Amino acid sequence: MIKENLNGFQGNAEAALRETERRFRAIFDRTVQFMGLLNFDGTVLELNLMAQRLLQQSIGELVYHPLWMAEVWRGTPQQSKLQQAIALAAQGELIHYEAEIEIAGRETIILELSLQPVKDESDRIVSIVVQGHDITNRKQVEVELRQAREILQQNNQALEMMVEERTAALMEANWQLQAEIREREEIEAQLRHSEQRYRTLVQNFPNGAVCLFDADLRFSVADGLELPPFACKRWEGKTIYELFSAELCSSLEAHLQAALQGQNSICEVPLAEQFYWLYTLPVRDRQGQVIAGMLMTQNMTSRRQMEDKLKQSLKEKEVLLKEIHHRVKNNLQVISSLLKLQSGYIKDENTIALFKDSYNRVRSMALIHEKLYRSQDLGRIDVPDYIHTLTGNLIKSYVMLANTIQLELNIEKVLLDVDTAIPCGLMINELVSNCLKYAFPKGDSGKIQVDFGSVDEQYFQLSVRDNGIGLPKDFDFETADSLGLQLVVNLTEQLEGTLQIDCESGTCITIRFPSRLKL
């Protein structure tokens, strides 16, 4: 009977204990505070759900591990701070301090932690209770209150300064107002004087008128001669849309708006068989701001008629000059034809060669006038086109060599005036002819290269080279008895140039002369 009573009592006690533990667990896990139970060495025995959520780890990951080894504190200053706090609590001290936790996806939160040692009946510390609650909002409020107090203090100081500055500013403004009144009176006097000078200028503006207009394209001041359709006396107070046709307004509007935007503009307007020159410009104040626009108009009919006459006269002179080039070309071609015809009656080879040289020289000069006659520019020669034609004609004139000699041209795209082009053409004619006659005896095959271009933007350089037998090493242009070579020397001096000879691997003759003759 006693045993049964004991068993019943024990069962009731265990049930009561389980119910108490369930209630404790419910309270422990559902509290909004950070709560935990640590061994005296700091290892985790229990952590409630809030503590696990803030530490971002489950109890299974932290149990029997030091609390300071939680991921949120590992490697941070908070780790050593918590470790020191636990060590002091294990010695019996009640510890309170603030700890920071980095929450993923949120800002750092601040916990107010307390560590309280738990003792047994023998007064020995067996565990440590850890409690904490989130004081982040409170800290933020404290910071905001502190900032508000600082701002309020600064505002009070600023207000005192503003009162002092405002008082001084009012006194300064009073003085400036008096000064501005005096200045305005002076400006008005100057404006009256300026307007008088402006009226004098406008009324004496030669064959034209001057007007001022505002942002609405309305004329405020207009004066000058009465130039139909620009009768300026009736312009004042009216916009361009009230004065002119829609066609004229569309032409004027862009130019007047450009002046209001700070730009100068100029145009020519044909009306009623007359031509008018219009010039618009901005009118600025002392600060440089555009306050209005100015329109000046002048009858340019007589000037336009004079320009047309000059253009007609120039056109007639161009036609005349073309005719002169055409006739000079024809006369030179007649001379070259006579030389060629006469050479047909000569049996002596040396004499035939002399006639042939003269024929080629005349043709090189005739080619200049032919190119000028066919060109739009009557004063300049297109060098690449001229040299291609000239050297092509020379190759064709030596029929026996036409298929064995390779001609290479490297000519820069430049224009030369006639006085420079003719000497250059004659020198190319002589040098290429010499290559064809003497560089490849017995009909040997070979290559002739002609280069022409600018050097350092100060000189032109002409180079004629071949890979033939070359000249003797002691050869001297100055003492050579060849008429063609003497002609090359004289033409080089005429162009104020220099002449060089290179006899390595054939013959290369380079002539350099100033490019000041380039147009």
XYZ file of C-alpha atoms in Angstrom:
519
model
C 0.000 0.000 0.000
C 2.798 2.449 0.911
C 4.686 1.456 -2.218
C 1.687 2.147 -4.349
C 1.260 5.536 -2.682
C 4.935 6.331 -3.324
C 4.698 5.299 -6.955
C 1.620 7.452 -7.394
C 3.298 10.408 -5.715
C 6.402 9.970 -7.886
C 4.311 9.835 -11.058
C 2.449 12.995 -10.087
C 5.726 14.760 -9.319
C 7.241 13.797 -12.691
C 4.128 14.939 -14.516
C 4.215 18.233 -12.633
C 7.923 18.589 -13.451
C 7.302 17.982 -17.147
C 4.474 20.521 -17.144
C 6.721 23.053 -15.409
C 9.511 22.377 -17.914
C 7.053 22.776 -20.831
C 5.872 26.112 -19.491
C 9.439 27.242 -18.906
C 10.419 26.178 -22.430
C 7.405 27.996 -23.889
C 8.309 31.181 -22.011
C 12.043 30.731 -22.720
C 11.584 30.254 -26.471
C 8.864 32.833 -27.045
C 10.377 35.773 -25.229
C 11.519 38.629 -27.519
C 14.768 38.927 -25.598
C 18.066 37.242 -26.268
C 18.394 34.494 -23.592
C 20.855 31.691 -23.067
C 22.530 29.478 -20.521
C 26.292 28.991 -20.617
C 28.639 26.710 -18.761
C 31.054 28.549 -16.493
C 33.719 28.193 -19.241
C 31.468 29.957 -21.757
C 30.227 26.928 -23.745
C 26.598 27.047 -24.816
C 24.058 24.889 -22.936
C 20.804 26.528 -24.009
C 19.747 29.337 -26.368
C 16.211 30.531 -26.985
C 14.761 31.019 -30.473
C 15.403 34.785 -30.459
C 19.070 34.208 -29.661
C 19.352 31.656 -32.467
C 17.680 34.066 -34.908
C 19.988 36.954 -34.024
C 23.100 34.742 -34.127
C 21.853 33.237 -37.414
C 22.760 29.736 -36.198
C 20.735 26.890 -34.638
C 21.273 25.481 -31.156
C 22.592 22.303 -32.745
C 25.442 24.300 -34.322
C 26.333 26.212 -31.158
C 25.739 23.799 -28.256
C 28.892 22.842 -26.355
C 30.834 25.501 -28.279
C 32.006 28.811 -26.784
C 29.437 31.533 -27.418
C 32.109 33.882 -28.741
C 32.769 31.411 -31.597
C 29.397 32.231 -33.199
C 29.775 33.274 -36.861
C 28.468 36.815 -36.299
C 31.317 37.563 -33.883
C 34.137 35.467 -35.286
C 37.093 37.564 -36.448
C 35.598 40.847 -35.165
C 36.455 43.035 -32.151
C 33.160 41.835 -30.617
C 34.611 38.297 -30.248
C 37.368 39.259 -27.822
C 35.038 41.669 -26.005
C 32.472 38.876 -25.351
C 35.214 36.437 -24.327
C 36.503 38.914 -21.705
C 32.955 39.553 -20.408
C 32.319 35.786 -19.961
C 35.664 35.408 -18.163
C 34.689 38.167 -15.672
C 31.212 36.645 -15.141
C 32.843 33.259 -14.454
C 34.692 35.020 -11.605
C 31.403 36.127 -10.048
C 30.917 39.611 -11.542
C 27.644 40.832 -12.969
C 28.497 42.170 -16.430
C 26.558 44.669 -18.519
C 27.772 45.893 -21.918
C 26.625 46.654 -25.467
C 27.354 44.202 -28.284
C 26.926 44.639 -32.047
C 25.582 41.951 -34.417
C 25.667 42.069 -38.231
C 22.289 40.726 -39.436
C 22.267 39.498 -43.056
C 20.170 41.809 -45.228
C 19.785 44.367 -42.397
C 21.806 47.025 -40.695
C 23.904 46.319 -37.634
C 21.807 45.912 -34.460
C 22.946 46.766 -30.946
C 22.220 44.432 -27.991
C 22.409 45.414 -24.352
C 23.816 42.158 -22.869
C 23.948 41.141 -19.220
C 25.902 38.116 -17.978
C 24.921 36.894 -14.496
C 26.752 34.039 -12.722
C 24.652 31.157 -11.231
C 25.924 29.517 -8.005
C 25.062 26.197 -6.331
C 24.508 25.547 -2.608
C 28.286 25.600 -2.079
C 28.503 29.100 -3.563
C 30.355 27.774 -6.575
C 29.687 29.231 -10.012
C 28.246 26.469 -12.167
C 26.738 28.421 -15.067
C 26.158 31.847 -16.552
C 22.829 33.293 -17.669
C 23.013 35.552 -20.715
C 20.233 38.037 -21.400
C 19.957 40.828 -23.931
C 17.492 43.060 -25.662
C 17.654 45.101 -28.879
C 18.415 48.755 -28.125
C 19.139 49.765 -31.755
C 16.107 52.044 -31.975
C 16.913 53.621 -28.637
C 20.475 54.283 -29.747
C 19.221 55.807 -32.995
C 16.829 58.040 -31.053
C 19.678 59.075 -28.760
C 21.832 59.968 -31.781
C 18.982 61.906 -33.356
C 18.290 63.742 -30.093
C 21.945 64.610 -29.745
C 22.060 65.841 -33.344
C 18.843 67.797 -32.816
C 20.322 69.481 -29.735
C 23.479 70.330 -31.706
C 21.407 71.697 -34.615
C 19.254 73.709 -32.222
C 22.343 75.142 -30.585
C 23.837 75.967 -33.979
C 20.547 77.523 -35.120
C 20.450 79.706 -32.022
C 23.961 80.879 -32.717
C 23.175 81.339 -36.415
C 20.005 83.271 -35.569
C 21.977 85.707 -33.462
C 24.467 86.142 -36.266
C 21.656 86.520 -38.827
C 20.062 89.288 -36.765
C 23.377 91.100 -36.621
C 24.067 90.500 -40.317
C 20.526 91.508 -41.288
C 20.847 94.746 -39.394
C 24.155 95.456 -41.083
C 22.665 94.403 -44.453
C 19.732 96.800 -44.072
C 22.122 99.626 -43.343
C 24.257 98.601 -46.328
C 21.133 98.326 -48.521
C 20.061 101.818 -47.527
C 23.457 103.170 -48.517
C 23.461 101.177 -51.786
C 19.945 102.371 -52.623
C 21.072 105.959 -52.333
C 24.132 105.163 -54.451
C 21.986 103.386 -57.062
C 19.637 106.364 -57.265
C 22.581 108.637 -57.970
C 24.007 106.116 -60.451
C 20.636 105.755 -62.205
C 20.364 109.494 -62.613
C 23.833 109.500 -64.181
C 22.901 106.570 -66.442
C 19.732 108.292 -67.586
C 21.781 111.354 -68.501
C 24.240 109.141 -70.379
C 21.359 107.356 -72.131
C 19.922 110.636 -73.312
C 23.346 111.578 -74.649
C 23.801 108.118 -76.168
C 20.381 108.251 -77.837
C 21.236 111.595 -79.326
C 24.471 110.159 -80.770
C 22.584 107.061 -81.958
C 20.004 109.228 -83.745
C 22.816 111.180 -85.391
C 24.497 107.930 -86.515
C 21.304 106.294 -87.778
C 20.032 109.325 -89.625
C 23.356 109.572 -91.440
C 23.709 105.807 -92.053
C 24.621 105.583 -95.775
C 21.828 104.158 -97.884
C 20.388 102.106 -95.019
C 18.597 101.891 -91.667
C 19.226 100.722 -88.067
C 16.542 99.192 -85.784
C 16.193 97.690 -82.293
C 13.815 94.796 -81.574
C 12.763 92.787 -78.485
C 12.067 89.107 -77.769
C 8.674 89.350 -79.530
C 10.483 90.584 -82.657
C 8.802 93.956 -82.115
C 10.729 97.049 -83.186
C 11.189 99.635 -80.428
C 13.483 102.033 -82.277
C 13.756 102.324 -86.034
C 15.317 105.063 -88.088
C 17.151 105.622 -91.332
C 16.395 106.147 -94.956
C 13.050 105.185 -96.443
C 14.043 102.097 -98.441
C 10.990 100.290 -99.860
C 9.930 97.795 -98.637
C 11.910 98.814 -95.509
C 10.037 102.022 -94.639
C 11.508 102.391 -91.157
C 9.327 105.284 -89.971
C 6.338 102.945 -89.589
C 8.263 100.079 -87.907
C 8.282 101.302 -84.285
C 5.876 99.386 -82.044
C 5.160 96.683 -84.635
C 6.374 93.101 -85.109
C 7.830 91.710 -88.299
C 4.591 89.729 -88.782
C 2.635 92.989 -88.991
C 5.062 94.593 -91.420
C 6.239 91.971 -93.896
C 4.964 89.091 -95.969
C 5.006 85.526 -94.649
C 7.818 84.659 -97.069
C 10.013 87.499 -95.854
C 9.165 86.766 -92.188
C 10.315 83.159 -92.551
C 13.636 84.456 -93.880
C 14.058 87.166 -91.219
C 12.924 85.218 -88.136
C 15.943 82.896 -87.872
C 18.407 85.807 -88.129
C 16.572 87.942 -85.550
C 16.307 85.014 -83.100
C 20.049 84.352 -83.516
C 20.762 87.913 -82.344
C 18.544 87.435 -79.261
C 20.583 84.306 -78.457
C 23.836 86.271 -78.558
C 24.966 85.499 -82.109
C 25.770 87.693 -85.090
C 24.067 86.918 -88.371
C 24.239 88.253 -91.910
C 22.153 87.588 -94.996
C 21.121 89.074 -98.317
C 17.451 89.502 -99.230
C 16.298 90.069 -102.850
C 13.074 92.128 -103.072
C 11.392 94.090 -105.815
C 14.418 93.796 -108.134
C 16.583 95.215 -105.338
C 19.141 93.518 -103.057
C 19.295 94.293 -99.341
C 22.063 93.364 -96.937
C 20.759 92.508 -93.420
C 23.044 92.288 -90.390
C 21.725 91.310 -86.924
C 23.652 91.410 -83.654
C 22.844 91.235 -79.899
C 22.536 94.312 -77.654
C 23.930 93.600 -74.171
C 23.754 95.338 -70.790
C 26.710 96.019 -68.521
C 26.596 92.450 -67.171
C 26.825 91.035 -70.681
C 23.217 89.819 -70.777
C 21.351 90.129 -74.079
C 18.518 92.642 -73.629
C 17.551 93.263 -77.274
C 18.624 92.785 -80.859
C 19.809 95.210 -83.512
C 19.021 95.016 -87.215
C 20.980 96.990 -89.794
C 19.853 96.986 -93.411
C 21.483 98.531 -96.458
C 20.598 98.629 -100.134
C 23.298 96.632 -101.938
C 21.771 96.728 -105.417
C 24.526 98.860 -106.980
C 27.215 96.747 -105.352
C 25.532 93.550 -106.556
C 25.337 94.928 -110.085
C 29.031 95.809 -109.915
C 29.866 92.274 -108.689
C 27.893 90.779 -111.563
C 29.818 92.958 -113.992
C 33.122 91.849 -112.457
C 32.066 88.188 -112.672
C 31.116 88.663 -116.315
C 34.424 90.389 -117.004
C 36.326 87.590 -115.238
C 34.440 84.990 -117.233
C 35.345 86.759 -120.467
C 39.016 86.898 -119.432
C 38.960 83.182 -118.581
C 37.563 82.436 -122.040
C 40.278 84.646 -123.568
C 43.002 82.932 -121.529
C 41.700 79.515 -122.586
C 41.870 80.668 -126.191
C 45.453 81.859 -125.686
C 46.478 78.491 -124.201
C 44.691 76.736 -127.049
C 46.493 78.781 -129.705
C 49.904 78.437 -128.000
C 49.342 74.679 -127.808
C 48.397 74.582 -131.522
C 51.428 76.638 -132.517
C 53.773 74.429 -130.504
C 52.192 71.339 -132.044
C 52.747 72.846 -135.513
C 56.423 73.397 -134.633
C 56.783 69.821 -133.306
C 55.056 68.468 -136.422
C 57.423 70.441 -138.653
C 60.410 69.075 -136.738
C 59.107 65.548 -137.085
C 58.340 66.068 -140.793
C 61.764 67.549 -141.473
C 63.525 64.694 -139.666
C 61.982 62.331 -142.231
C 64.212 63.879 -144.946
C 67.431 63.580 -142.904
C 69.729 60.583 -143.267
C 72.319 61.397 -140.601
C 71.456 59.559 -137.359
C 73.000 62.217 -135.108
C 70.991 64.960 -136.776
C 67.822 62.843 -136.523
C 68.478 62.411 -132.773
C 68.831 66.188 -132.383
C 65.535 66.757 -134.193
C 63.885 64.102 -132.046
C 65.090 65.771 -128.846
C 63.818 69.135 -130.015
C 60.495 67.550 -130.964
C 60.083 66.051 -127.471
C 61.003 69.351 -125.786
C 58.421 71.274 -127.774
C 55.810 68.588 -127.071
C 56.471 68.817 -123.292
C 55.738 72.583 -123.409
C 52.710 72.101 -125.676
C 51.364 69.532 -123.213
C 51.396 72.192 -120.460
C 49.156 74.517 -122.483
C 46.908 71.644 -123.523
C 46.341 70.671 -119.863
C 45.643 74.305 -118.926
C 43.201 74.674 -121.811
C 41.251 71.604 -120.699
C 41.408 72.477 -116.963
C 38.930 74.509 -114.908
C 41.900 76.157 -113.158
C 43.763 78.208 -115.765
C 46.721 79.036 -113.512
C 47.755 75.627 -112.126
C 48.806 72.260 -113.495
C 47.746 68.897 -112.043
C 51.245 67.378 -111.674
C 50.338 63.614 -111.587
C 48.212 63.867 -114.758
C 50.841 65.930 -116.577
C 53.812 63.660 -115.720
C 51.845 60.494 -116.600
C 51.004 61.891 -120.029
C 54.503 63.310 -120.627
C 56.417 60.127 -119.752
C 53.894 57.991 -121.624
C 54.495 60.007 -124.802
C 58.293 59.691 -124.364
C 58.100 55.894 -124.044
C 55.951 55.700 -127.177
C 58.411 57.870 -129.134
C 61.129 55.237 -128.602
C 59.330 52.406 -130.354
C 62.198 49.937 -130.053
C 62.231 50.223 -126.250
C 58.498 50.479 -125.552
C 58.111 46.788 -124.691
C 61.407 46.298 -122.819
C 61.423 49.282 -120.437
C 59.257 49.298 -117.301
C 58.181 52.787 -116.200
C 57.270 53.395 -112.517
C 55.787 56.733 -111.392
C 55.405 57.906 -107.782
C 53.849 61.353 -108.070
C 52.315 63.291 -105.173
C 48.956 64.980 -105.745
C 50.056 68.643 -106.025
C 49.331 71.652 -108.231
C 52.047 73.850 -109.769
C 51.885 77.227 -111.480
C 52.902 77.458 -115.125
C 56.289 79.092 -114.398
C 57.262 76.062 -112.290
C 55.537 73.340 -114.315
C 57.291 74.157 -117.648
C 60.869 73.863 -116.243
C 59.903 70.668 -114.414
C 58.425 69.209 -117.571
C 61.542 70.025 -119.603
C 63.816 68.470 -116.968
C 61.710 65.293 -116.819
C 61.767 65.173 -120.629
C 65.586 65.449 -120.765
C 66.296 63.002 -117.922
C 63.852 60.300 -119.079
C 65.046 60.703 -122.713
C 68.664 60.209 -121.590
C 67.647 57.038 -119.726
C 65.906 55.691 -122.825
C 68.838 56.567 -125.110
C 71.875 55.634 -123.049
C 71.000 53.512 -119.990
C 70.025 50.336 -121.867
C 72.332 49.743 -124.870
C 71.612 46.977 -127.344
C 67.931 46.922 -126.392
C 68.443 45.603 -122.824
C 65.371 45.461 -120.611
C 65.254 47.703 -117.533
C 63.301 50.006 -115.268
C 62.924 53.794 -115.092
C 61.442 55.362 -111.959
C 60.196 58.962 -111.634
C 59.376 60.391 -108.164
C 57.955 63.836 -107.463
C 56.633 65.274 -104.201
C 57.056 67.759 -101.348
C 59.751 67.504 -98.670
C 59.299 69.085 -95.213
C 56.566 71.310 -96.718
C 59.341 73.645 -97.902
C 60.763 71.945 -100.980
C 59.749 69.940 -104.017
C 61.925 67.007 -104.987
C 62.168 65.462 -108.484
C 64.025 62.175 -108.827
C 64.668 60.177 -112.025
C 66.503 56.847 -111.679
C 67.252 53.826 -113.841
C 68.942 50.468 -113.312
C 71.007 50.687 -116.496
C 74.744 50.858 -117.063
C 75.125 54.137 -115.168
C 77.411 57.153 -115.668
C 81.174 57.267 -115.203
C 82.217 58.056 -111.635
C 84.031 61.208 -112.759
C 81.022 62.509 -114.722
C 80.287 66.210 -114.124
C 77.080 67.931 -115.265
C 78.814 71.326 -115.299
C 81.379 70.243 -117.902
C 79.166 67.902 -119.940
C 78.853 68.959 -123.604
C 75.290 67.601 -123.907
C 72.725 70.290 -124.667
C 70.049 68.342 -122.747
C 72.159 68.071 -119.581
C 73.150 71.732 -119.772
C 69.454 72.534 -120.086
C 68.764 70.546 -116.871
C 71.495 72.492 -115.033
C 70.173 75.855 -116.235
C 66.563 74.991 -115.352
C 67.650 73.871 -111.843
C 69.330 77.237 -111.315
C 66.225 78.992 -112.641
C 64.161 77.256 -109.907
C 66.858 78.112 -107.288
C 67.336 74.389 -106.684
C 70.151 71.866 -106.194
C 71.144 68.839 -108.291
C 72.682 65.559 -107.051
C 73.875 62.469 -108.935
C 74.086 58.909 -107.557
C 75.785 56.377 -109.819
C 75.309 53.305 -107.600
C 73.191 50.559 -109.239
C 72.443 52.629 -112.319
C 71.915 56.368 -112.322
C 69.761 58.517 -109.995
C 69.470 62.267 -110.517
C 67.695 64.223 -107.738
C 66.658 67.863 -108.075
C 65.314 69.775 -105.069
C 63.899 73.303 -105.279
C 61.873 75.603 -102.969
C 58.117 75.037 -102.859
C 57.296 78.720 -102.480
C 56.089 78.585 -106.062
C 53.374 76.116 -105.067
C 49.867 77.557 -105.359
